[in-house]
Coordinates of C-alpha atoms in Angstrom, one line a residue:
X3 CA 48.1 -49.4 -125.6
X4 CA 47.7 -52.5 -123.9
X5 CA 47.3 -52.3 -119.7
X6 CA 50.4 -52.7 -117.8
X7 CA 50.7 -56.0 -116.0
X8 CA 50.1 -55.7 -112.1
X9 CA 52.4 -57.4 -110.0
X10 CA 56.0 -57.9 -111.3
X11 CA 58.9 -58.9 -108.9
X12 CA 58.4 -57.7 -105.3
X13 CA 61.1 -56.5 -102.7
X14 CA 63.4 -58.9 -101.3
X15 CA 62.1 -61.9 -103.8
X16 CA 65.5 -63.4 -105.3
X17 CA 65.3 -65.1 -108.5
X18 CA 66.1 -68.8 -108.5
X19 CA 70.2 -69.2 -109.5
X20 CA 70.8 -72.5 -111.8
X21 CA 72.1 -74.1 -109.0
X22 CA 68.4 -73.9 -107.2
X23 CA 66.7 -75.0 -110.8
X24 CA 68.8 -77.9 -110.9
X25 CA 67.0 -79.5 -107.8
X26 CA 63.8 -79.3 -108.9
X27 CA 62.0 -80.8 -106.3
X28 CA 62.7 -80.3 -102.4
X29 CA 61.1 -82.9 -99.6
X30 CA 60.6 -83.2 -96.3
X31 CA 61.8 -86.3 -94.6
X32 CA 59.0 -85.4 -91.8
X33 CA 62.3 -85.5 -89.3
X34 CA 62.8 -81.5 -90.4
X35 CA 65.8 -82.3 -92.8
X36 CA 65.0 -82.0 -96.7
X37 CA 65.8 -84.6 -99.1
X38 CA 66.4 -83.3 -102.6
X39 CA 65.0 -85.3 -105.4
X40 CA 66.0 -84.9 -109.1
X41 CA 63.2 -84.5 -111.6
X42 CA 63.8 -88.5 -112.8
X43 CA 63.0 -89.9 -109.4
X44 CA 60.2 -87.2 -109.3
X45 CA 59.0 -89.1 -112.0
X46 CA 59.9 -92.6 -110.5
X47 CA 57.9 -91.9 -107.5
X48 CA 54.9 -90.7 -109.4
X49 CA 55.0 -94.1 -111.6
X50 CA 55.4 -96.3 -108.5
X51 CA 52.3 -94.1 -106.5
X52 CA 50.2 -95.0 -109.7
X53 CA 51.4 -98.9 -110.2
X54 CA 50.2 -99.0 -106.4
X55 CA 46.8 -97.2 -107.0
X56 CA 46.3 -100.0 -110.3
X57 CA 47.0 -102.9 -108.0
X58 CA 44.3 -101.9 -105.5
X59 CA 42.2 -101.0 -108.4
X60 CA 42.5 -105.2 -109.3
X61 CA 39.8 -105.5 -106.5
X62 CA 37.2 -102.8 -107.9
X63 CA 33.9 -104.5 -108.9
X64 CA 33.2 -102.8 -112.1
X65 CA 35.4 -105.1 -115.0
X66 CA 36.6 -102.0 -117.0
X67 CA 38.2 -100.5 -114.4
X68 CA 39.9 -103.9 -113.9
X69 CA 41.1 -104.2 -117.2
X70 CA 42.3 -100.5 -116.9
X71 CA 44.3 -101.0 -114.1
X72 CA 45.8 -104.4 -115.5
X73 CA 47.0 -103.1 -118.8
X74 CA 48.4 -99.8 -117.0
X75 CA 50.4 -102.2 -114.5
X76 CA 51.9 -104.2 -117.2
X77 CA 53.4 -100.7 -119.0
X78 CA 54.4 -100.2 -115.5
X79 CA 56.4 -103.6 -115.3
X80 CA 58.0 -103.7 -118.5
X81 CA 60.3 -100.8 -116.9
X82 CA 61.2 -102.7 -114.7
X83 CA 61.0 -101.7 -111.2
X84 CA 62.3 -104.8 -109.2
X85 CA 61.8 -102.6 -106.1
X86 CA 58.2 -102.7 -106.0
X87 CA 57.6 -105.9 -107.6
X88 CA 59.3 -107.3 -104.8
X89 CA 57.8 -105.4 -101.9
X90 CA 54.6 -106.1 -103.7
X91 CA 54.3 -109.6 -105.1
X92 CA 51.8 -111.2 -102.4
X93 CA 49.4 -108.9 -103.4
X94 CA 50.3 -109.4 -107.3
X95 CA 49.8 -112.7 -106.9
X96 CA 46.7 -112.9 -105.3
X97 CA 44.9 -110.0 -107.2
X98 CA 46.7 -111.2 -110.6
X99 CA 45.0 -114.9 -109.7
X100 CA 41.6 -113.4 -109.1
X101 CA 41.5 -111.8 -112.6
X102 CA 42.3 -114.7 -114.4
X103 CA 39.1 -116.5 -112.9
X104 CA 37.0 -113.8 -115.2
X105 CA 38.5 -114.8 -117.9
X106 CA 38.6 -113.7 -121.3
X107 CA 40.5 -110.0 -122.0
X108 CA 41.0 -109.8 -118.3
X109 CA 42.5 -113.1 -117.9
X110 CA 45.0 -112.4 -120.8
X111 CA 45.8 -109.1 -119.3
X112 CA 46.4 -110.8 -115.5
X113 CA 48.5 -114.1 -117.2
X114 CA 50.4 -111.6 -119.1
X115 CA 51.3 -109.1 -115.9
X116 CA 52.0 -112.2 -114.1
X117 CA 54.3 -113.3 -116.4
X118 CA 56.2 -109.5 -116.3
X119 CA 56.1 -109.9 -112.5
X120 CA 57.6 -113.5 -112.8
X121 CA 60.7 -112.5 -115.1
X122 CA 61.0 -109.1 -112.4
X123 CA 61.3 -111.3 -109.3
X124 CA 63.3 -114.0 -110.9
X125 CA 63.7 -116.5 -107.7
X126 CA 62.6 -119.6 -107.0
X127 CA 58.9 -119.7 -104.8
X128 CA 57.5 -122.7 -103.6
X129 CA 54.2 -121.7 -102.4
X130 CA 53.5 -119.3 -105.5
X131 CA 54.7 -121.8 -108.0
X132 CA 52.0 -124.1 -106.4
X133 CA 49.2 -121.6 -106.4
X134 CA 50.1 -120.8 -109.8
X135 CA 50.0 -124.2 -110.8
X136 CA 46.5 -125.4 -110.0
X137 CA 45.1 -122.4 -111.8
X138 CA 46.9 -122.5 -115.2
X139 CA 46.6 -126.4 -115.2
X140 CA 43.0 -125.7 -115.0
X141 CA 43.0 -122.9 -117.7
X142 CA 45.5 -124.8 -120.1
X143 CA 42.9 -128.3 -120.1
X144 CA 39.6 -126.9 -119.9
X145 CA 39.2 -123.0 -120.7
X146 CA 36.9 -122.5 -123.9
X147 CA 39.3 -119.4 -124.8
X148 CA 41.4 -120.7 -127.4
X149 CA 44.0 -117.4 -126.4
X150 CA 43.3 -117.8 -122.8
X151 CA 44.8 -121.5 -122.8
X152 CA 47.6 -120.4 -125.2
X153 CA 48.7 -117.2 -123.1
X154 CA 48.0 -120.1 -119.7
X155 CA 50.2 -122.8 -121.5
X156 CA 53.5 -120.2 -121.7
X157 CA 53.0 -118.6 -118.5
X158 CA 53.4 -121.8 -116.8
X159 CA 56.5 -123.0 -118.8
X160 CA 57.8 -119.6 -118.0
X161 CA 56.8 -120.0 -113.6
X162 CA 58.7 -123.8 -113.9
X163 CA 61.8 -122.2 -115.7
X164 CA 61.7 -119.6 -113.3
X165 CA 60.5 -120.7 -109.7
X166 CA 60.9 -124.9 -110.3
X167 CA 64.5 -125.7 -108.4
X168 CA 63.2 -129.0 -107.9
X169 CA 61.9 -129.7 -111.7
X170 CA 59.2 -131.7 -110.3
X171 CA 56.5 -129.1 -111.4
X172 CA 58.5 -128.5 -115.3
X173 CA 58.0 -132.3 -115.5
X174 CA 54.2 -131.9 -115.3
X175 CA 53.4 -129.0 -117.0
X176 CA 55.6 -130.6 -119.5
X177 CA 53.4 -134.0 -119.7
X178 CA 50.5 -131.5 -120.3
X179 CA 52.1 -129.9 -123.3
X180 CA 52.4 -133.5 -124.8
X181 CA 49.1 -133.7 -123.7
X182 CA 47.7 -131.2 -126.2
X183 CA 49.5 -131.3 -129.0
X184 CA 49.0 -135.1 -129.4
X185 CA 45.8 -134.5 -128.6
X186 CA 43.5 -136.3 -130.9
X187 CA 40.8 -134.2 -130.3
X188 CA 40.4 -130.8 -132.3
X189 CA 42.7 -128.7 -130.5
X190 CA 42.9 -125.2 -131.6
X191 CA 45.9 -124.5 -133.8
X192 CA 47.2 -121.6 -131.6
X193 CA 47.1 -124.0 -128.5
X194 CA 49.0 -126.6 -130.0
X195 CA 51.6 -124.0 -131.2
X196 CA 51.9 -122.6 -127.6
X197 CA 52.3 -126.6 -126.3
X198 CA 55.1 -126.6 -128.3
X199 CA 56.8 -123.9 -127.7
X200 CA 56.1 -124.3 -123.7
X201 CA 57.4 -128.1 -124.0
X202 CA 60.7 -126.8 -126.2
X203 CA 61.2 -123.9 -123.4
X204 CA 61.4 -126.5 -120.4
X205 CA 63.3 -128.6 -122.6
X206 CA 66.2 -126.4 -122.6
X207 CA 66.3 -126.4 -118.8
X208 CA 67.2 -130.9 -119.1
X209 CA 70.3 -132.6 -119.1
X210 CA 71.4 -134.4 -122.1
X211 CA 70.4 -137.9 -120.0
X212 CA 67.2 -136.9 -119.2
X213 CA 66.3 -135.2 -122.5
X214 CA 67.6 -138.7 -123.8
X215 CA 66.4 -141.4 -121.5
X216 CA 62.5 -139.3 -121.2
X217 CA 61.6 -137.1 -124.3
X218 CA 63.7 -137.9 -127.3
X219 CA 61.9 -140.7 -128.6
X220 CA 58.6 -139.6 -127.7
X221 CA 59.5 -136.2 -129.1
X222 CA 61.1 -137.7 -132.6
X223 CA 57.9 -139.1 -133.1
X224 CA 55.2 -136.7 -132.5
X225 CA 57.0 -133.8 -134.2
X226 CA 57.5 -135.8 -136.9
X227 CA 53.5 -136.5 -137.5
X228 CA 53.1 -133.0 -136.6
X229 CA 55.5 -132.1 -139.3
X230 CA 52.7 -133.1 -141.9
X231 CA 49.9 -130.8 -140.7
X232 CA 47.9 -128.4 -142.8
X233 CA 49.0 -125.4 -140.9
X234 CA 52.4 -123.6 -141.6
X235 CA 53.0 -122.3 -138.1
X236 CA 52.5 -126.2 -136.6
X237 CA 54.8 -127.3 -139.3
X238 CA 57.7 -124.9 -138.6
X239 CA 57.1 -125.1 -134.4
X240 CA 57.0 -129.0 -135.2
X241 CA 60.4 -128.9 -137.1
X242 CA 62.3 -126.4 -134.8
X243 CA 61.7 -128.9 -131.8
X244 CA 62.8 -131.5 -134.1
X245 CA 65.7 -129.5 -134.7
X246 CA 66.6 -128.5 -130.8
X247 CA 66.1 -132.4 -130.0
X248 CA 69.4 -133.1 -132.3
X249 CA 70.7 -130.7 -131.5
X250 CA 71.2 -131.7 -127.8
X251 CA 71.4 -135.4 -129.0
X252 CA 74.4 -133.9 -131.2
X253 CA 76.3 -133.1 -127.4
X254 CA 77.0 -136.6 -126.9
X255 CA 80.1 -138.6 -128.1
X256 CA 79.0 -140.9 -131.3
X257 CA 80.4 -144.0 -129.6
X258 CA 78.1 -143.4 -127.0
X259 CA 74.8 -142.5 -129.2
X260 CA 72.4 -145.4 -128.5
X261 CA 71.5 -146.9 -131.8
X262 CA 67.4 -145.5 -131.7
X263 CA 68.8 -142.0 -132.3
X264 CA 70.3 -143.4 -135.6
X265 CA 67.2 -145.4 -136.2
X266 CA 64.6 -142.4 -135.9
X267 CA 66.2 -139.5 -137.7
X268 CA 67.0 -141.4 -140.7
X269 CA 64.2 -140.4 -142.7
X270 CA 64.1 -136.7 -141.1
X271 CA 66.4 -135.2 -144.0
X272 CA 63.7 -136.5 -146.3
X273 CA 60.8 -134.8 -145.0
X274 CA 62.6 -131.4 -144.3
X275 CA 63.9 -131.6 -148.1
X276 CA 60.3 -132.2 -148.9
X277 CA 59.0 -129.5 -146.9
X278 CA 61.3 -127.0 -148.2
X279 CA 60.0 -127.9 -151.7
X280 CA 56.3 -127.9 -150.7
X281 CA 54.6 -126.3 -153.8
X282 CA 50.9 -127.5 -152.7
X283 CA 48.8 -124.7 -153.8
X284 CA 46.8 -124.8 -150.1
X285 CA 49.8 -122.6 -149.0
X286 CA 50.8 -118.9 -150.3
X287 CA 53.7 -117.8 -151.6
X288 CA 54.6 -115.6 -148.4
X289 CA 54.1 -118.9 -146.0
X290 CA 56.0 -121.0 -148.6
X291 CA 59.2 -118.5 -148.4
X292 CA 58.4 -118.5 -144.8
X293 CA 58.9 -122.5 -144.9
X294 CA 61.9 -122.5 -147.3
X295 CA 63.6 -120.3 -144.6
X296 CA 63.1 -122.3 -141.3
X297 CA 63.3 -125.8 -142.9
X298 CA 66.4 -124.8 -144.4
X299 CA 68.2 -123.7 -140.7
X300 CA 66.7 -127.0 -139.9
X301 CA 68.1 -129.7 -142.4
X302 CA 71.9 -127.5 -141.7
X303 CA 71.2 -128.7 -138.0
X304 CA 70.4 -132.2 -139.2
X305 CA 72.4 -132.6 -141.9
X306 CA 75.6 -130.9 -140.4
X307 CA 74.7 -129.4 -136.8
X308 CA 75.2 -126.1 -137.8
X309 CA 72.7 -124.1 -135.7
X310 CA 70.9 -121.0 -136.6
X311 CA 72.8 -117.5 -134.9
X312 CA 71.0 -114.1 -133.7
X313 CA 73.1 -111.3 -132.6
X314 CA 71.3 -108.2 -130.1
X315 CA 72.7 -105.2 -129.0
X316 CA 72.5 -104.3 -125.3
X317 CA 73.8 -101.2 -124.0
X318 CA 75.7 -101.4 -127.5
X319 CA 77.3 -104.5 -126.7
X320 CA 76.7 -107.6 -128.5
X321 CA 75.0 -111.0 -127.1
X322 CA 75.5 -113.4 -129.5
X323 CA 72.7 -116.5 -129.9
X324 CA 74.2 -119.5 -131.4
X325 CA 72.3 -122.5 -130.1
X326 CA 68.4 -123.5 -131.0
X327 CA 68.2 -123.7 -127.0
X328 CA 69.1 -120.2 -126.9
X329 CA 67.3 -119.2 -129.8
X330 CA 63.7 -120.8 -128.1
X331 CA 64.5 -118.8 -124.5
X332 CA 64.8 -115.9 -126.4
X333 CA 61.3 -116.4 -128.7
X334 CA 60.1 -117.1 -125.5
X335 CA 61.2 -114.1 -123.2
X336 CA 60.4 -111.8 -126.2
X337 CA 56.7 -112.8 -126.3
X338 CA 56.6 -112.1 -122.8
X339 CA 58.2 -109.1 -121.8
X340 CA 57.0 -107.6 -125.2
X341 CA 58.0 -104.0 -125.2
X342 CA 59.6 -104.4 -122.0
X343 CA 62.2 -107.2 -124.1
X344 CA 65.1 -103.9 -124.2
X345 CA 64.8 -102.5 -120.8
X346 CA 64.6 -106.1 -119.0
X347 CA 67.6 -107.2 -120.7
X348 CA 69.5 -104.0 -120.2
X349 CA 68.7 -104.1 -116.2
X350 CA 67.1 -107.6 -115.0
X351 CA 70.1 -109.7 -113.9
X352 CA 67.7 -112.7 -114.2
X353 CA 67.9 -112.4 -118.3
X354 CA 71.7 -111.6 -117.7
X355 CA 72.5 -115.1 -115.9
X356 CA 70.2 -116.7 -118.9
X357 CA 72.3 -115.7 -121.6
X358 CA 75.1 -114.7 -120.3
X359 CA 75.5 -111.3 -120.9
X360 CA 77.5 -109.6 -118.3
X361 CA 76.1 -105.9 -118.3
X362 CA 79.1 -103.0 -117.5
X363 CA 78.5 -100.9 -114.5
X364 CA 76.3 -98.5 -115.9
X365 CA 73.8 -100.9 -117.0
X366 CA 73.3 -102.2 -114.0
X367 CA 72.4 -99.1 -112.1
X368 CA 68.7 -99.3 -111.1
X369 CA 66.5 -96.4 -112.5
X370 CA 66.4 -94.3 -109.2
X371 CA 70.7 -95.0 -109.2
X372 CA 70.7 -93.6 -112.7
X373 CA 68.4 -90.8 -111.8
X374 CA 70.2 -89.9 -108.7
X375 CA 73.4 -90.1 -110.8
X376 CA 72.0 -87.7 -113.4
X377 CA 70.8 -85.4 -110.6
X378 CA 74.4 -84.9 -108.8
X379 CA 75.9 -84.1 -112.3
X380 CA 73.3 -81.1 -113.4
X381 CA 74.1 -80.1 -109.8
X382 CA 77.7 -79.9 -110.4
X383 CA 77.3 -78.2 -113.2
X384 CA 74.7 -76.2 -111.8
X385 CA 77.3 -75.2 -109.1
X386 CA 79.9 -74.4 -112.1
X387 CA 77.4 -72.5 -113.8
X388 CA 76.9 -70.5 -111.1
X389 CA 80.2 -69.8 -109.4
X390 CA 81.5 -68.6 -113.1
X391 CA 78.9 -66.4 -113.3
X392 CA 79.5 -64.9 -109.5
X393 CA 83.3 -64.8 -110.6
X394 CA 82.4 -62.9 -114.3
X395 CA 80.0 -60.4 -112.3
X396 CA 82.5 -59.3 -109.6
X397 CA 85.2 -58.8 -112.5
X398 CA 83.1 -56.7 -114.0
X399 CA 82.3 -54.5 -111.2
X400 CA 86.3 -54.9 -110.5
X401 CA 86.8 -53.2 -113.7
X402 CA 84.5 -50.4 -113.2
X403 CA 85.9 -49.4 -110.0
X404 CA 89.8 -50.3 -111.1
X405 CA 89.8 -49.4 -114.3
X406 CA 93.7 -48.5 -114.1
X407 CA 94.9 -51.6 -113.1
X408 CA 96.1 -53.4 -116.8
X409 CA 97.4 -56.5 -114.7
X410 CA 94.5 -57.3 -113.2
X411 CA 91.9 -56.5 -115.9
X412 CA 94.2 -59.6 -118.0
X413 CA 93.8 -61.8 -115.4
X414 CA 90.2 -61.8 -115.6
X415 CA 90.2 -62.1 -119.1
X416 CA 92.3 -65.0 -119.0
X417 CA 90.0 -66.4 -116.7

């Protein structure tokens, strides 16, 4: 026979009803009144201690601990958590800007948790844009990291959509995207790509006039060069900007149209036909098909200005993506928010006024609202729980001790 357990329930210990389990956590304010926390914003709180350990962690000498503590803070942000992005973002900045000077795997890691705390805060800064600006300037022209300078190109598209009111700053990081990818230096092919893609981005944020009277020409011509390059990823970046640039062009009344817009796409439908027909044997099948596809959204925008459409689901409603401006902030916010892309859209109002997706009231409930929400509901039905329980138990000691009354023995079975 095995022993008997010592021990066991002692006198005057109660057990804990399902209205006490539904709290399962109970505070003190330190003013001698208890705050009840739900096991969600248990949760919350334990996440938000740890994101602040991380960030002090940026200033620890040994590099792995560094890279640690960076990688753990960008899981961190793409959940969100305005709250502390906000109370924190000095320090984010500062520690975030050291990092990158190691550069790099820690210098990707910092450039892409900067760009997570970016998207978070979503308001226009001054003083950070500036601070931000000398470093990835420097990064962009002269790192020897081909990734480093890619990662440093977007980020800084991404600050000048973000914190640029003025546009002064989106002008120049834009002049250094032209800078690189009509470089004619050897530029590395994932650079160029990111130049691009940066210069499209900021792009988007122009009037018609000024996308007009500064960058359509300028534009037409380089992408069309860059249209005929060995790599299938310049090509395709090359023709999409081609493709965005009519687009916008395609805004403006044809009376209006000055006659250089007519002049420089008149051999475009050529070279996208001959594009989508490429059969050089430099290229594989998968990258041809991959061709075929883009070019062919491409000549429909040229040809007819039909644009290319996207539709997501958020919270199970539908945004709908119908423009190539929309389609290039989305390419770009997806790179980087990464696995954050669902949550940030579902919760970040910044992405909401961006493409207009107005989010019903239960989306926009911050996690500690939804946790809190969450909490009051297992109470009440905690509290339900119990008080049918304390209602079924007195009944049956009712029936016990009345066990001649018929009437009253229905009622509780009715109830």
């Amino acid at each position: 026979m095995g022993k008997k357990q010592k021990g066991g329930k002692r006198r005057g210990e109660d057990e804990l009803s399902d209205t006490d389990t539904a709290s399962l956590s109970l505070r003190s304010s330190g003013l001698g009144e208890e705050v009840e926390l739900s096991e969600g914003e248990q949760q919350e709180n334990v996440i938000i201690h740890s994101l602040s350990d991380h960030l002090e962690h940026l200033t620890e000498s040994r590099k792995t601990i560094r890279e640690s503590a960076l990688q753990e803070i960008i899981k961190g942000l793409q959940h969100f958590r305005q709250d502390w992005v906000d109370s924190n973002k000095q320090t984010l900045s500062f520690n975030l800007r050291k990092c990158t000077s190691k550069g790099g795997k820690e210098c990707n890691l910092a450039l892409e948790a900067f760009g997570l705390v970016c998207v978070t805060l979503g308001e226009t800064n001054a003083e950070m844009l500036s601070e931000w600006e000398a470093v990835l300037t420097k990064i962009a022209l002269h790192s020897s990291d081909a990734d480093n300078r890619s990662n440093a190109i977007i980020l800084f598209s991404l600050i000048c959509f973000v914190m640029d009111e003025e546009g002064h700053v989106s002008k120049r990081c834009m002049a250094i995207c032209d800078e690189i990818f009509n470089s004619i230096t050897a530029t590395e092919t994932v650079v160029t790509i990111s130049a691009m893609h940066a210069w499209a981005f900021l792009l988007t944020s122009c009037s018609v006039s000024d996308v007009l009277n500064m960058y359509y020409e300028s534009g037409v011509i380089s992408f069309s060069q860059l249209l005929q390059s060995g790599d299938v990823d310049v090509r395709m970046a090359a023709g999409e900007n081609l493709a965005l640039l009519s687009d916008y062009i395609s805004k403006l009344d044809e009376n209006i149209r000055p006659l250089q817009v007519y002049l420089m796409v008149d051999t475009l439908p050529e070279q996208i036909e001959a594009l989508m027909e490429e059969c050089s044997k430099r290229f594989s099948k998968k990258d041809k098909k991959r061709m075929r596809t883009t070019f062919r959204s491409i000549s429909r925008t040229l040809d007819d200005g039909e644009s290319p459409s996207e539709s997501l689901k958020i919270n199970g409603k539908a945004v709908e993506i119908v423009t190539w401006a929309q389609i290039c902030r989305l390419e770009i916010f997806r790179h980087v928010l990464g696995t954050g892309f669902q949550p940030h859209f579902q919760e970040n109002e910044v992405l909401h006024a961006i493409f207009d997706y107005h989010a019903n009231a239960e989306a926009k409930l911050s996690t500690a609202e939804k946790s809190q929400k969450r909490s009051v509901q297992e109470k009440s039905r905690a509290t339900a729980r119990a008080n049918h329980r304390q209602v079924k138990e007195t009944n049956q000691r009712g029936g016990h001790d009345e066990d001649d009354d018929d009437d009253e023995g229905e009622d509780y079975k009715s109830f």
